[in-house]
Coordinates of C-alpha atoms in Angstrom, one line a residue:
Chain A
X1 CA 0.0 0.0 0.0
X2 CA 1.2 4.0 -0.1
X3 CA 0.6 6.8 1.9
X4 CA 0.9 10.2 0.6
X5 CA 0.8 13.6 1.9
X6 CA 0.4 16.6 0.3
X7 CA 0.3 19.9 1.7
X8 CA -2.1 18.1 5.3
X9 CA -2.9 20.3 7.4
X10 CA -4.3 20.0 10.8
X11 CA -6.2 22.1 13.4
X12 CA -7.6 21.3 17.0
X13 CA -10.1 23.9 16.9
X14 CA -8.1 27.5 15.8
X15 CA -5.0 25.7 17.1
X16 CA -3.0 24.5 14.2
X17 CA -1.2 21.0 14.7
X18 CA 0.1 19.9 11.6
X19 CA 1.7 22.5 8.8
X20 CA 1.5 21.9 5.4
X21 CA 2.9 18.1 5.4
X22 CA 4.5 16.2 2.1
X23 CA 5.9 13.0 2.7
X24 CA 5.3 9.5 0.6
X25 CA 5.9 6.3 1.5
X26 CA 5.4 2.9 -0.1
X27 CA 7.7 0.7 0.6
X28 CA 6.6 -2.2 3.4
X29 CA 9.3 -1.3 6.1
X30 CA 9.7 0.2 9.5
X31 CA 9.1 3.6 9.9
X32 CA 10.3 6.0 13.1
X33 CA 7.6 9.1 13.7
X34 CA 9.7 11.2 15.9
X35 CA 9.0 14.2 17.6
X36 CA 8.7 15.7 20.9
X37 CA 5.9 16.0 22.9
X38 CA 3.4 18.0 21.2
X39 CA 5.1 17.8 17.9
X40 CA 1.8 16.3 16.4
X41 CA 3.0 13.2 15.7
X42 CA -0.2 11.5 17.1
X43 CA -2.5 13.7 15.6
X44 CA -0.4 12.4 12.4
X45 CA -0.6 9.1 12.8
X46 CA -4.9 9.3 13.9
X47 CA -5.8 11.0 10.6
X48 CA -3.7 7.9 8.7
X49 CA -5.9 5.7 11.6
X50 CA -9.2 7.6 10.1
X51 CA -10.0 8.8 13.8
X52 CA -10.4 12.1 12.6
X53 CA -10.2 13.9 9.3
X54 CA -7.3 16.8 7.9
X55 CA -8.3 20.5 7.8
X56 CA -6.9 21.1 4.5
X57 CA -4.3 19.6 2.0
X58 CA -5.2 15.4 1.3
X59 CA -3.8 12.4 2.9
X60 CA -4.4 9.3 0.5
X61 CA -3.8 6.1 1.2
X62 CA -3.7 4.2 -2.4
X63 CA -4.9 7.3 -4.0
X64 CA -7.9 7.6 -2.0
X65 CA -9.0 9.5 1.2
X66 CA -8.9 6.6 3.8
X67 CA -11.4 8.8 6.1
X68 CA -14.9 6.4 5.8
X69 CA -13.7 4.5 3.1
X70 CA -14.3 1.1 4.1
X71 CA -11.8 -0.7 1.7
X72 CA -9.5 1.0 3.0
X73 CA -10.3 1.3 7.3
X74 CA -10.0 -2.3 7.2
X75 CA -6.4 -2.4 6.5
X76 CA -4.8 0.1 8.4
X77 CA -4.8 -0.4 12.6
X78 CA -3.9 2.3 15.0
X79 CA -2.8 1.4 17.9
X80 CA -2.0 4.1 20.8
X81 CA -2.2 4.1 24.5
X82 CA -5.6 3.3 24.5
X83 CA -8.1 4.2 27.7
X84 CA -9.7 0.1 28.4
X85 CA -11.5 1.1 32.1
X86 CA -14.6 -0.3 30.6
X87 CA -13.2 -3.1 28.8
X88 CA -14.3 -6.0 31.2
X89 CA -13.4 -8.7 28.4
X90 CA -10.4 -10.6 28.3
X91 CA -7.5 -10.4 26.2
X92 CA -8.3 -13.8 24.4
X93 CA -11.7 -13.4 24.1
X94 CA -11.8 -9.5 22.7
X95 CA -9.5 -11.4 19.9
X96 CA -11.8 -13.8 19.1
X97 CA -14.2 -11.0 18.1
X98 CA -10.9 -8.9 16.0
X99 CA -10.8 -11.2 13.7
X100 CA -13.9 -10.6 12.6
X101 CA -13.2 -7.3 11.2
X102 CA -9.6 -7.7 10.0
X103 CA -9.2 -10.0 6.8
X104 CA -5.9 -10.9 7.4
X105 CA -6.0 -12.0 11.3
X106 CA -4.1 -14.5 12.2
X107 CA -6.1 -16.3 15.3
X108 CA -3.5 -18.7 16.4
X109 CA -0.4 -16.1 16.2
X110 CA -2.4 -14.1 18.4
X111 CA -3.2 -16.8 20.8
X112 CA 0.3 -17.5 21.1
X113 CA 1.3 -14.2 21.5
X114 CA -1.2 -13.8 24.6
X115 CA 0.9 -16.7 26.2
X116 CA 4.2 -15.1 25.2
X117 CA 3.2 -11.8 26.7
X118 CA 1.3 -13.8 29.9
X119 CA -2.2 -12.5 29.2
X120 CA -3.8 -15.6 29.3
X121 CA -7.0 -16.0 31.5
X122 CA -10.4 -14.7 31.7
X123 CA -9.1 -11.0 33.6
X124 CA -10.5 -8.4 31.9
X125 CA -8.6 -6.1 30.3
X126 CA -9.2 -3.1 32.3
X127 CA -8.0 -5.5 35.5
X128 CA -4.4 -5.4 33.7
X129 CA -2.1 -3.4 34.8
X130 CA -0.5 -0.5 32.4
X131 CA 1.8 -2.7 31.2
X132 CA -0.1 -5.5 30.6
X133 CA -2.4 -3.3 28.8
X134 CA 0.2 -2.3 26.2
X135 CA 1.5 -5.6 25.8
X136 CA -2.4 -6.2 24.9
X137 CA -2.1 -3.8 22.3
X138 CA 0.9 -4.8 20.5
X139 CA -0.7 -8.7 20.2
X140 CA -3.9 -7.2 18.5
X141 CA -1.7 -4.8 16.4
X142 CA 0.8 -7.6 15.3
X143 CA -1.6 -10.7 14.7
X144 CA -4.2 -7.8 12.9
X145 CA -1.8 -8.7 10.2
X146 CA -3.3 -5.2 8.6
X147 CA -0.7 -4.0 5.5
X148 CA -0.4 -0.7 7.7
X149 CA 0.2 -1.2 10.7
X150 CA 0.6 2.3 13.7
X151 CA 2.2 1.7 16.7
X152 CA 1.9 5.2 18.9
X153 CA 4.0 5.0 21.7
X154 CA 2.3 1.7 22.5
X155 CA 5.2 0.2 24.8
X156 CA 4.4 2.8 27.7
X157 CA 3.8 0.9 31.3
X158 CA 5.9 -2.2 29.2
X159 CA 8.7 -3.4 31.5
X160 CA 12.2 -4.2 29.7
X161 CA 12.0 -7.8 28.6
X162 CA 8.3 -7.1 27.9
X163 CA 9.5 -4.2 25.6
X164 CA 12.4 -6.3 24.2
X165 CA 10.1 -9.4 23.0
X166 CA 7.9 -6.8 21.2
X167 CA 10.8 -5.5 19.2
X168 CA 11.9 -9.2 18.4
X169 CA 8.1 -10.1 17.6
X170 CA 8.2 -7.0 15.1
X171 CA 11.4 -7.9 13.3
X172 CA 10.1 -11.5 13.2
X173 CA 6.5 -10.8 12.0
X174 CA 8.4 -7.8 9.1
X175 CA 10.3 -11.1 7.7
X176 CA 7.9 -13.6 7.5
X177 CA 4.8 -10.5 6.6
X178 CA 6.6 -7.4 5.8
X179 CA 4.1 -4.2 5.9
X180 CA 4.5 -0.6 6.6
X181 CA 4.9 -0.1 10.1
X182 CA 5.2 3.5 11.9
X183 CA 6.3 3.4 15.3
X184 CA 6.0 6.7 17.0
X185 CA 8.4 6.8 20.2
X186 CA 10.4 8.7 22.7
X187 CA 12.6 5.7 23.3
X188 CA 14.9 6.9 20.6
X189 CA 17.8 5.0 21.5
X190 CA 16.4 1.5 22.6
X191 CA 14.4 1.2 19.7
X192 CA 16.7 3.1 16.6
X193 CA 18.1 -0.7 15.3
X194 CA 14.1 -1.0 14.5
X195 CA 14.1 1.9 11.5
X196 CA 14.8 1.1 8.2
X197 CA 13.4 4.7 7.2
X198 CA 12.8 7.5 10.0
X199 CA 10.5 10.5 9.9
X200 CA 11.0 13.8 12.2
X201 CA 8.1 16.1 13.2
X202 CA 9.4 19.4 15.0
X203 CA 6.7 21.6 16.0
X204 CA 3.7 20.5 13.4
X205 CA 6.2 20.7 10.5
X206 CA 8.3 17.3 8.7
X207 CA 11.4 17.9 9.7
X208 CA 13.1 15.3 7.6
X209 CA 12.4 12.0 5.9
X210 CA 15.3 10.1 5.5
X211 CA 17.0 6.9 6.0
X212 CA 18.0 5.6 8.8
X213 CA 21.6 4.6 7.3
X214 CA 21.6 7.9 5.7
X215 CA 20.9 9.6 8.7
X216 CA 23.4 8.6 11.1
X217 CA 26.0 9.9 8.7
X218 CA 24.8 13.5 9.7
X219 CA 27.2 13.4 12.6
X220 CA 30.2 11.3 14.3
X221 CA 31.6 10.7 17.2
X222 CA 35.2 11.1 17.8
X223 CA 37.2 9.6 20.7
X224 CA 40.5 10.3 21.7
X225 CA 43.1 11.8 24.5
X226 CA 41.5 15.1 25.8
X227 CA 43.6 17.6 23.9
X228 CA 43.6 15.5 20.8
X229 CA 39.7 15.3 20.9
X230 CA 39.8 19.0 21.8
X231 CA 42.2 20.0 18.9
X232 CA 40.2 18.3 16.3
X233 CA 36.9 19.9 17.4
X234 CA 37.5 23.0 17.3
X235 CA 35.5 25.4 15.1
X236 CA 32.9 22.5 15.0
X237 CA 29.4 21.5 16.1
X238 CA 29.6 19.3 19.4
X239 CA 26.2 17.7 20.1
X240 CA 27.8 15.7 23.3
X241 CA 31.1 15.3 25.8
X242 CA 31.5 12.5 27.5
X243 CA 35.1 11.9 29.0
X244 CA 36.3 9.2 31.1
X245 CA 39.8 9.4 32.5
X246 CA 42.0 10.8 30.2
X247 CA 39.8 9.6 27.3
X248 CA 36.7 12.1 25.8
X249 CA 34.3 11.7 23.3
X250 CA 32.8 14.1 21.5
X251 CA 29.5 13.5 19.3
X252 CA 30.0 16.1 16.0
X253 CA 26.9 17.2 13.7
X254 CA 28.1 17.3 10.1
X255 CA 29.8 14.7 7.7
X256 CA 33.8 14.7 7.7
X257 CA 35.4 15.9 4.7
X258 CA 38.5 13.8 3.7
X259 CA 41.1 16.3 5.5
X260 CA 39.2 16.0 8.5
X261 CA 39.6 12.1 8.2
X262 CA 43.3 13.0 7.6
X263 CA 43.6 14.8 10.6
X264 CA 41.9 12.6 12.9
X265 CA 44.1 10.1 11.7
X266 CA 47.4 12.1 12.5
X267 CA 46.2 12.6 15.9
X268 CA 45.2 9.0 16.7
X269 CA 41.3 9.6 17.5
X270 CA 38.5 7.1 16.3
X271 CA 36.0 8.0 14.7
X272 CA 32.5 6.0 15.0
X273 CA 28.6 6.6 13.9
X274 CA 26.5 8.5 16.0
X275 CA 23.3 7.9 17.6
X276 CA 20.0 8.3 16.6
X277 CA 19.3 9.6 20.1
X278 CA 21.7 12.4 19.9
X279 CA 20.7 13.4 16.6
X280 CA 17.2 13.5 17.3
X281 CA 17.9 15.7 20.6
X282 CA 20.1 18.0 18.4
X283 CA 17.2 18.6 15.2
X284 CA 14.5 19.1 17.4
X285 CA 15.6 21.3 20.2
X286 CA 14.6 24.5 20.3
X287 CA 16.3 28.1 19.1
X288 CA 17.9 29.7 21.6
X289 CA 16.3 33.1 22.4
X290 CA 19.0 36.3 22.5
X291 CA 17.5 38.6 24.9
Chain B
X1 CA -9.0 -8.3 -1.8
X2 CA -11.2 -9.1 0.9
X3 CA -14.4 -7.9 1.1
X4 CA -14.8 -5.1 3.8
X5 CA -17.0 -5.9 6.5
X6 CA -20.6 -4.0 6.8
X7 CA -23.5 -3.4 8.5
X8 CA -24.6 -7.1 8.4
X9 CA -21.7 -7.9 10.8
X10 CA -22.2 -4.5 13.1
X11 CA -25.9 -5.2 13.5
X12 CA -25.5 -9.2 14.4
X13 CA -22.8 -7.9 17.2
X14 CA -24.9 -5.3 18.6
X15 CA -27.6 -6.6 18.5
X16 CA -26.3 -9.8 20.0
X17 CA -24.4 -7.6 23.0
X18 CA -27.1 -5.3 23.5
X19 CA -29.4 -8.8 23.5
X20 CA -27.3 -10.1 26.2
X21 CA -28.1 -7.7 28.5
X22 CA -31.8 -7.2 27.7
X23 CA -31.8 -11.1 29.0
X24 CA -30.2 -9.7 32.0
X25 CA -32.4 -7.0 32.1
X26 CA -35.6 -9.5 31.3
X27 CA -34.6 -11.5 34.4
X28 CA -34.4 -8.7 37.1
X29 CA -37.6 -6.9 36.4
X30 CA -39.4 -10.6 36.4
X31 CA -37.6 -11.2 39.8
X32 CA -38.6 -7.7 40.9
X33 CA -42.5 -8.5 39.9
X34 CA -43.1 -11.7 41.6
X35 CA -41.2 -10.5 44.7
X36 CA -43.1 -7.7 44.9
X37 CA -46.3 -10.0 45.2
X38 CA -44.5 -13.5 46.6
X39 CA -42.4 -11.5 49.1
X40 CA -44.0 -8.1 50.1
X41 CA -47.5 -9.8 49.7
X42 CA -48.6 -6.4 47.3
X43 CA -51.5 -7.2 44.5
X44 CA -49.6 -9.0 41.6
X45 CA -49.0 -6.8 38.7
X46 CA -49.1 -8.7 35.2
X47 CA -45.6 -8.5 34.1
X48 CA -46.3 -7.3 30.1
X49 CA -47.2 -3.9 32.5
X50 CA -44.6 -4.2 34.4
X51 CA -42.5 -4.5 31.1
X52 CA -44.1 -2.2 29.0
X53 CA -43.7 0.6 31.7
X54 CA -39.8 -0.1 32.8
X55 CA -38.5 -1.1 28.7
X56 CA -38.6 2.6 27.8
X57 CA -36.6 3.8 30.7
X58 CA -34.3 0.4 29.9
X59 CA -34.3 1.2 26.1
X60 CA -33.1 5.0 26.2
X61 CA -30.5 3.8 28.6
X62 CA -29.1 1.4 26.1
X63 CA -29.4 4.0 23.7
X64 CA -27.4 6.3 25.4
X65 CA -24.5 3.8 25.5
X66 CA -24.7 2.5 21.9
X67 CA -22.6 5.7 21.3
X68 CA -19.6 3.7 22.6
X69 CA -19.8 1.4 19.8
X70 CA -18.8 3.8 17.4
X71 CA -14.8 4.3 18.9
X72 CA -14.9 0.5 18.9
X73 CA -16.0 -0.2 15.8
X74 CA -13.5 2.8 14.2
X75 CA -10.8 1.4 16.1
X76 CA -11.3 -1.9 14.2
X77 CA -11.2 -0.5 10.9
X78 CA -14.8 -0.4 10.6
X79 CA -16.8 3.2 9.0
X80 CA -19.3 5.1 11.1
X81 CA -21.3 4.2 8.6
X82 CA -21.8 0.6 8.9
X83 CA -21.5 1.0 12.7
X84 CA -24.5 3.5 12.2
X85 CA -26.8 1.5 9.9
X86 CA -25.8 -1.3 12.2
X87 CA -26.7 0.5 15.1
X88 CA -30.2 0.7 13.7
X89 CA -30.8 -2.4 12.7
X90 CA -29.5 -3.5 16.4
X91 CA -32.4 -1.2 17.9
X92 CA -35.3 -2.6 15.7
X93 CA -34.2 -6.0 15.9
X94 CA -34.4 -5.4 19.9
X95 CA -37.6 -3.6 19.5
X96 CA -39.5 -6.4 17.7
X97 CA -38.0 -9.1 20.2
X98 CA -38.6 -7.6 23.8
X99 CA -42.5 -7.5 23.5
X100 CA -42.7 -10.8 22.2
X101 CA -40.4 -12.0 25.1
X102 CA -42.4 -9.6 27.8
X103 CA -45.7 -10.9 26.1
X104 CA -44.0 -14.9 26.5
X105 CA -42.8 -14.4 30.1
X106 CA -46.4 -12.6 30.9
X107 CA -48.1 -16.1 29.7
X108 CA -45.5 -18.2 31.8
X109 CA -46.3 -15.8 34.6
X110 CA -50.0 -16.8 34.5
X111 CA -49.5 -20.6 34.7
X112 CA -47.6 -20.1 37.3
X113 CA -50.0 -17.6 39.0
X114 CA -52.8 -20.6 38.1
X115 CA -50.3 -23.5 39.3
X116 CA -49.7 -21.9 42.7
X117 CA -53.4 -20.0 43.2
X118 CA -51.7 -17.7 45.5
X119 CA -52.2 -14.7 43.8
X120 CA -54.5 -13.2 41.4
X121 CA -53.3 -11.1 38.8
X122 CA -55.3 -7.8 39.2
X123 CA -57.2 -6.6 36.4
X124 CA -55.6 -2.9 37.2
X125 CA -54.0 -3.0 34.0
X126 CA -52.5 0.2 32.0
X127 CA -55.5 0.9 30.3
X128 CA -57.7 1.6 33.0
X129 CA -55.2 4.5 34.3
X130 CA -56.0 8.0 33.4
X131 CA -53.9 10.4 32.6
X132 CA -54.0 13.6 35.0
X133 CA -54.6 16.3 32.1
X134 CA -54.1 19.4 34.6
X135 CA -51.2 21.1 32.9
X136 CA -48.8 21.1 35.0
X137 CA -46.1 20.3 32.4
X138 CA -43.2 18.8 35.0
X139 CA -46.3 16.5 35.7
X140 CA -47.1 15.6 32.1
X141 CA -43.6 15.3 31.2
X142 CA -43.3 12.4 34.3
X143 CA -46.6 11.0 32.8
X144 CA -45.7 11.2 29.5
X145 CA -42.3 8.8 29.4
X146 CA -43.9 6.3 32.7
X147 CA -47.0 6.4 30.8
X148 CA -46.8 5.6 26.9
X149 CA -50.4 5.1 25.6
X150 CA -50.8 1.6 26.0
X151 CA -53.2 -1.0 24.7
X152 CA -53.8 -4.0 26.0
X153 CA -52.7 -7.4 24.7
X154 CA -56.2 -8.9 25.9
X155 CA -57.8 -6.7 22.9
X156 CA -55.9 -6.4 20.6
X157 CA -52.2 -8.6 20.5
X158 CA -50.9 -7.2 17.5
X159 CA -51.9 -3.4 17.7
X160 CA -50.5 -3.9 21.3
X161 CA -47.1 -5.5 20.8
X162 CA -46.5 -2.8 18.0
X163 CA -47.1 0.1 20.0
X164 CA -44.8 -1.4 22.8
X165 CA -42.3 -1.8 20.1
X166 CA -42.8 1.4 18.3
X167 CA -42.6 3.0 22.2
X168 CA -39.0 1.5 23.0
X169 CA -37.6 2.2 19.7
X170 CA -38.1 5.3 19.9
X171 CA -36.7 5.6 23.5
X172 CA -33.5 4.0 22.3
X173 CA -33.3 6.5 19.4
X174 CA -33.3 9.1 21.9
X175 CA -30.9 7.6 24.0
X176 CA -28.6 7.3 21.2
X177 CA -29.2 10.7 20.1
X178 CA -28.4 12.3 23.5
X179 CA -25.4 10.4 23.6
X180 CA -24.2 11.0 20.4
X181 CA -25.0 14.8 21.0
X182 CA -22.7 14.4 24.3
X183 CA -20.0 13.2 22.4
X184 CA -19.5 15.3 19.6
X185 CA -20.9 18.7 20.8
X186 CA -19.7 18.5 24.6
X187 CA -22.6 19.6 27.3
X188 CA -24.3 22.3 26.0
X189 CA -25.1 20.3 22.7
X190 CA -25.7 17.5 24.9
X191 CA -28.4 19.6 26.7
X192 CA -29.7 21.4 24.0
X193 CA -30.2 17.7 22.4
X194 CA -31.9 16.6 25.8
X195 CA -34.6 19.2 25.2
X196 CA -35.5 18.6 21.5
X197 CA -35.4 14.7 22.9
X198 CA -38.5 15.8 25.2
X199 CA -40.1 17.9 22.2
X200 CA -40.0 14.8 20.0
X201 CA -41.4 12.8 22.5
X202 CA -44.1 14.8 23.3
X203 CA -45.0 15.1 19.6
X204 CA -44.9 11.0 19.3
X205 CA -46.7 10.6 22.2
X206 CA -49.3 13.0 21.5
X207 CA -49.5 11.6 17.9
X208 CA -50.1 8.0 19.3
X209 CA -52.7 9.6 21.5
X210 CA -54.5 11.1 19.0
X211 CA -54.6 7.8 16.6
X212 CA -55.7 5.7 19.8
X213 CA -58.4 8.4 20.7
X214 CA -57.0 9.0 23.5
X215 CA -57.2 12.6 25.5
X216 CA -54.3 15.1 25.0
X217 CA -51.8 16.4 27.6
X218 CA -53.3 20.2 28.3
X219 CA -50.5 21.6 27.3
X220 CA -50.0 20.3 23.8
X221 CA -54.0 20.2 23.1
X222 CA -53.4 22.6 20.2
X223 CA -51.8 19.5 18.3
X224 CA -55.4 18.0 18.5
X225 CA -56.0 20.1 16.0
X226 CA -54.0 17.7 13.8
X227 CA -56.4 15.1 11.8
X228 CA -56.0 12.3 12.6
X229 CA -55.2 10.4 9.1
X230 CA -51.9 12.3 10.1
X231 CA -50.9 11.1 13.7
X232 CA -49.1 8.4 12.1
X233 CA -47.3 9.7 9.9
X234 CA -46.0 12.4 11.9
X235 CA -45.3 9.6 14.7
X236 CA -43.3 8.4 11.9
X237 CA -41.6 10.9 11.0
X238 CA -40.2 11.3 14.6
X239 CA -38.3 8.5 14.2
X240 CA -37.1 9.6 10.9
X241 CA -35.7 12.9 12.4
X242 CA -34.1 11.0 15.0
X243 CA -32.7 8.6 12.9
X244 CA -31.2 12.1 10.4
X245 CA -30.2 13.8 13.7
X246 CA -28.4 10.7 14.8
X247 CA -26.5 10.1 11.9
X248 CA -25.2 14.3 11.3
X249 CA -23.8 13.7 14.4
X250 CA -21.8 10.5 13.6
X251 CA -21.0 10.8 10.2
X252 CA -17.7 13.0 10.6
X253 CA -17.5 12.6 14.1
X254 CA -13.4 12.3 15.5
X255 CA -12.9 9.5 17.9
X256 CA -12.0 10.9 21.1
X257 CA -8.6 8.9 22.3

């Protein structure tokens, strides 16, 4: 399937969210929606989820507005940190009645996922903890089976090996069913290895849409002795310090031209990718205010 | 491609949850009917009154809820639309089962009441209460949802199991339109939709009235001035102004998350 954007805008009201958004994608991969808090990345990702419909500009979904259409509702799931206080069913049994509505449910992955994530029994699900409501969310969202597929922020409340058997699920369930996922997250560094293609929202606007390959190559990080380090930074754009002993590191924004490489190499520093995490911080913090 | 899934599929579901608890519902007003006779001794009061009275308050209450459907459904890549015509479906569906169940459990209650000889079933039945026409419109509003114009089964089964239906259809319209109206507009629409609720009632009921021959609340006797080779149609075309009200408010409508 392919989403498209063109010129979406967004308002809550006479509050504008989103600003004139292009993007296109098409390709059945994983896709990072970051932003901050407030960016709009949810209100994003619930007009792609037909929960609500843009202001102005279009968002198609195979060259048709998905709001309503039911073609194309059945295909896409949106899954977000969901409110189930009067959900009183169980996991397994609010599953049985999914599958209904999504043609390509797989009944028995779910099942097993339930096991794998322990939410077996006849709790309901607003007797789960936070957690356990997530996890909940991620089985209905991966055995939906759905060729788009929105994870917003859904691990919140997941504890770490709950968190780390969702990411393994996900790469899994890409290889053997490969769809387009977007994962909106805060979690920027647990979950980077995840994007093959990342997205950045900064205050309503796209930011970028890159890959994730591509992106890292915005910046380095250099590690060294202190004055060696120091030398070689000089004049540029340190993101991050960290120093231990005698030995720093510095995170640099910009690619390296081939004297720099040169350089580093005369004065014995190596030179390694930086993260998505420190990238992210850098592009989306705000513009300092001279008084 | 798959076929997407519509309003056949919404309508079973509702109609089968909201049937679940109408069993539920069934069972407590029985229990409540023959305690009040088996227990607190009171004359026994034949349960298709008991039914006919208590299924309206029942039916707008379900009404009221069947709002919640609609995140559900959306949630699960379903359109308003289906959940919509669904919804309807759901609330006829109910309408046309829950007399027939009342009138069933009503017969049971009989045999029982003959088995037993403990009681008799008084013959104070709906029909024989009169409306208080002395315009005090609190008053008439009060008489006008606990008192539906009512014919008896005894007379005529048919004419009276259609009423009772048309009655509680009705109240769950309302229901759903004051819940719809609470969801999409916030509280003021929500009031404002409580108050044209009441109007629309008023104009079925009196409508109803006028078809049965029955008197008028004092202060709506100017609609006797309606013939009455129009009462049903404009009873009728209540429920079509519900049902367009209803759907304005849930065609576009965002889910709230």
């Amino acid at each position: 399937m392919n989403i498209k954007a063109e010129n979406l805008c967004f308002s809550y009201g006479s509050e504008q969210v989103l600003h004139h958004i292009n993007f296109e994608i098409s390709e059945p991969k994983i896709y990072g929606v970051l932003g901050r808090n407030g960016a709009g990345k949810t209100s994003l990702l619930s007009l792609i989820g037909s929960f609500r419909e843009p202001t102005s500009g279009q968002l198609l979904i195979d060259g048709e507005p998905p709001f309503e259409n039911a073609r194309i509702m059945q295909n896409v799931s949106f899954l977000y940190n969901k409110d189930f206080s009067g959900e009183t069913d169980s996991p397994s049994k609010i599953i049985e009645d999914i599958r209904w509505y999504r043609p390509n449910f797989d009944l028995e992955y779910g099942k097993e996922l339930i096991k794998k994530f322990h939410l077996e029994g006849k709790k309901g699900v607003n007797k789960l903890s936070k957690g356990q409501q997530s996890a909940f969310n991620v089985v209905v969202g991966l055995a939906s089976r759905t060729p788009i597929t929105i994870f917003d922020e859904v691990y919140l409340g997941m504890d770490a090996p709950a968190r780390d058997l969702f990411y393994k699920e996900l790469l899994k369930e890409q290889e053997r069913h490969p769809r387009i996922i977007l994962l909106s997250t805060h979690l920027v560094s647990e979950m980077e290895y995840l994007f093959d293609e990342v997205l950045i929202i900064k205050e309503g606007r796209l930011l970028l849409q890159e890959s994730y390959d591509e992106l890292i190559t915005r910046g380095v990080t250099v590690i060294g002795s202190k004055e060696a380090v120091d030398a070689f930074a000089a004049g540029k754009e340190v993101l991050n310090t960290e120093q231990l002993g005698d030995t720093r590191s510095v995170t640099l924004y910009g690619k390296l031209s081939e004297e720099d490489e040169k350089y580093a190499a005369e004065l014995g520093l190596s030179i390694g990718p930086v993260s998505l995490h420190d990238l992210f911080v850098q592009l989306t913090k705000e513009e300092q205010t001279h008084a | 491609m798959h076929k997407p899934v519509s309003y056949p599929r919404t309508a079973l579901d509702m109609f089968l949850v909201q049937g679940t608890w109408t069993i539920w519902y069934l069972a407590i007003v029985f229990i409540i009917n023959q305690a009040s006779t088996f227990v607190f001794g009171n004359e026994m009061e034949p349960f298709y009154s008991s039914g006919y009275v208590s299924t309206n308050v029942y039916m707008l209450i379900i009404g009221i809820i069947a709002i919640y459907f609609m995140p559900y459904y959306v949630g699960n890549g379903i359109t308003r639309k289906n959940y919509f015509i669904g919804g309807v479906i759901a609330g006829i569906a109910l309408s046309i089962v829950i007399p027939i169940a009342v009138y069933i459990i009503s017969l049971a209650q009989k045999l029982i009441v003959k088995w037993f000889a403990a009681a008799e079933i008084s013959g104070r039945a709906l029909d024989n209460i009169d409306i208080d026409v002395d315009g005090n419109i609190v008053g008439e509003l009060v008489q006008a949802v606990i008192l539906t114009p009512f014919v008896s089964p005894d007379s005529n089964l048919i004419q009276s199991l259609a009423l009772f239906a048309f009655h509680i259809f009705v109240f769950y319209m309302i229901g759903w339109l004051i819940g719809s109206a609470f969801y999409r507009l916030g509280v003021i629409g929500g009031l404002v939709s409580i108050a044209v609720s009441i109007a629309l009632l008023f104009v079925k009921d009196s409508m109803i009235r006028l078809s049965l021959g029955l008197p008028l609340f004092q202060n709506f006797s100017a609609l006797g001035q309606i013939p009455s080779s129009l009462a049903i149609p404009i009873a009728f075309a209540v429920v079509l102004v519900l049902i367009v009200l209803i759907r304005l408010l849930t065609k576009r409508a965002p889910i709230k998350m």
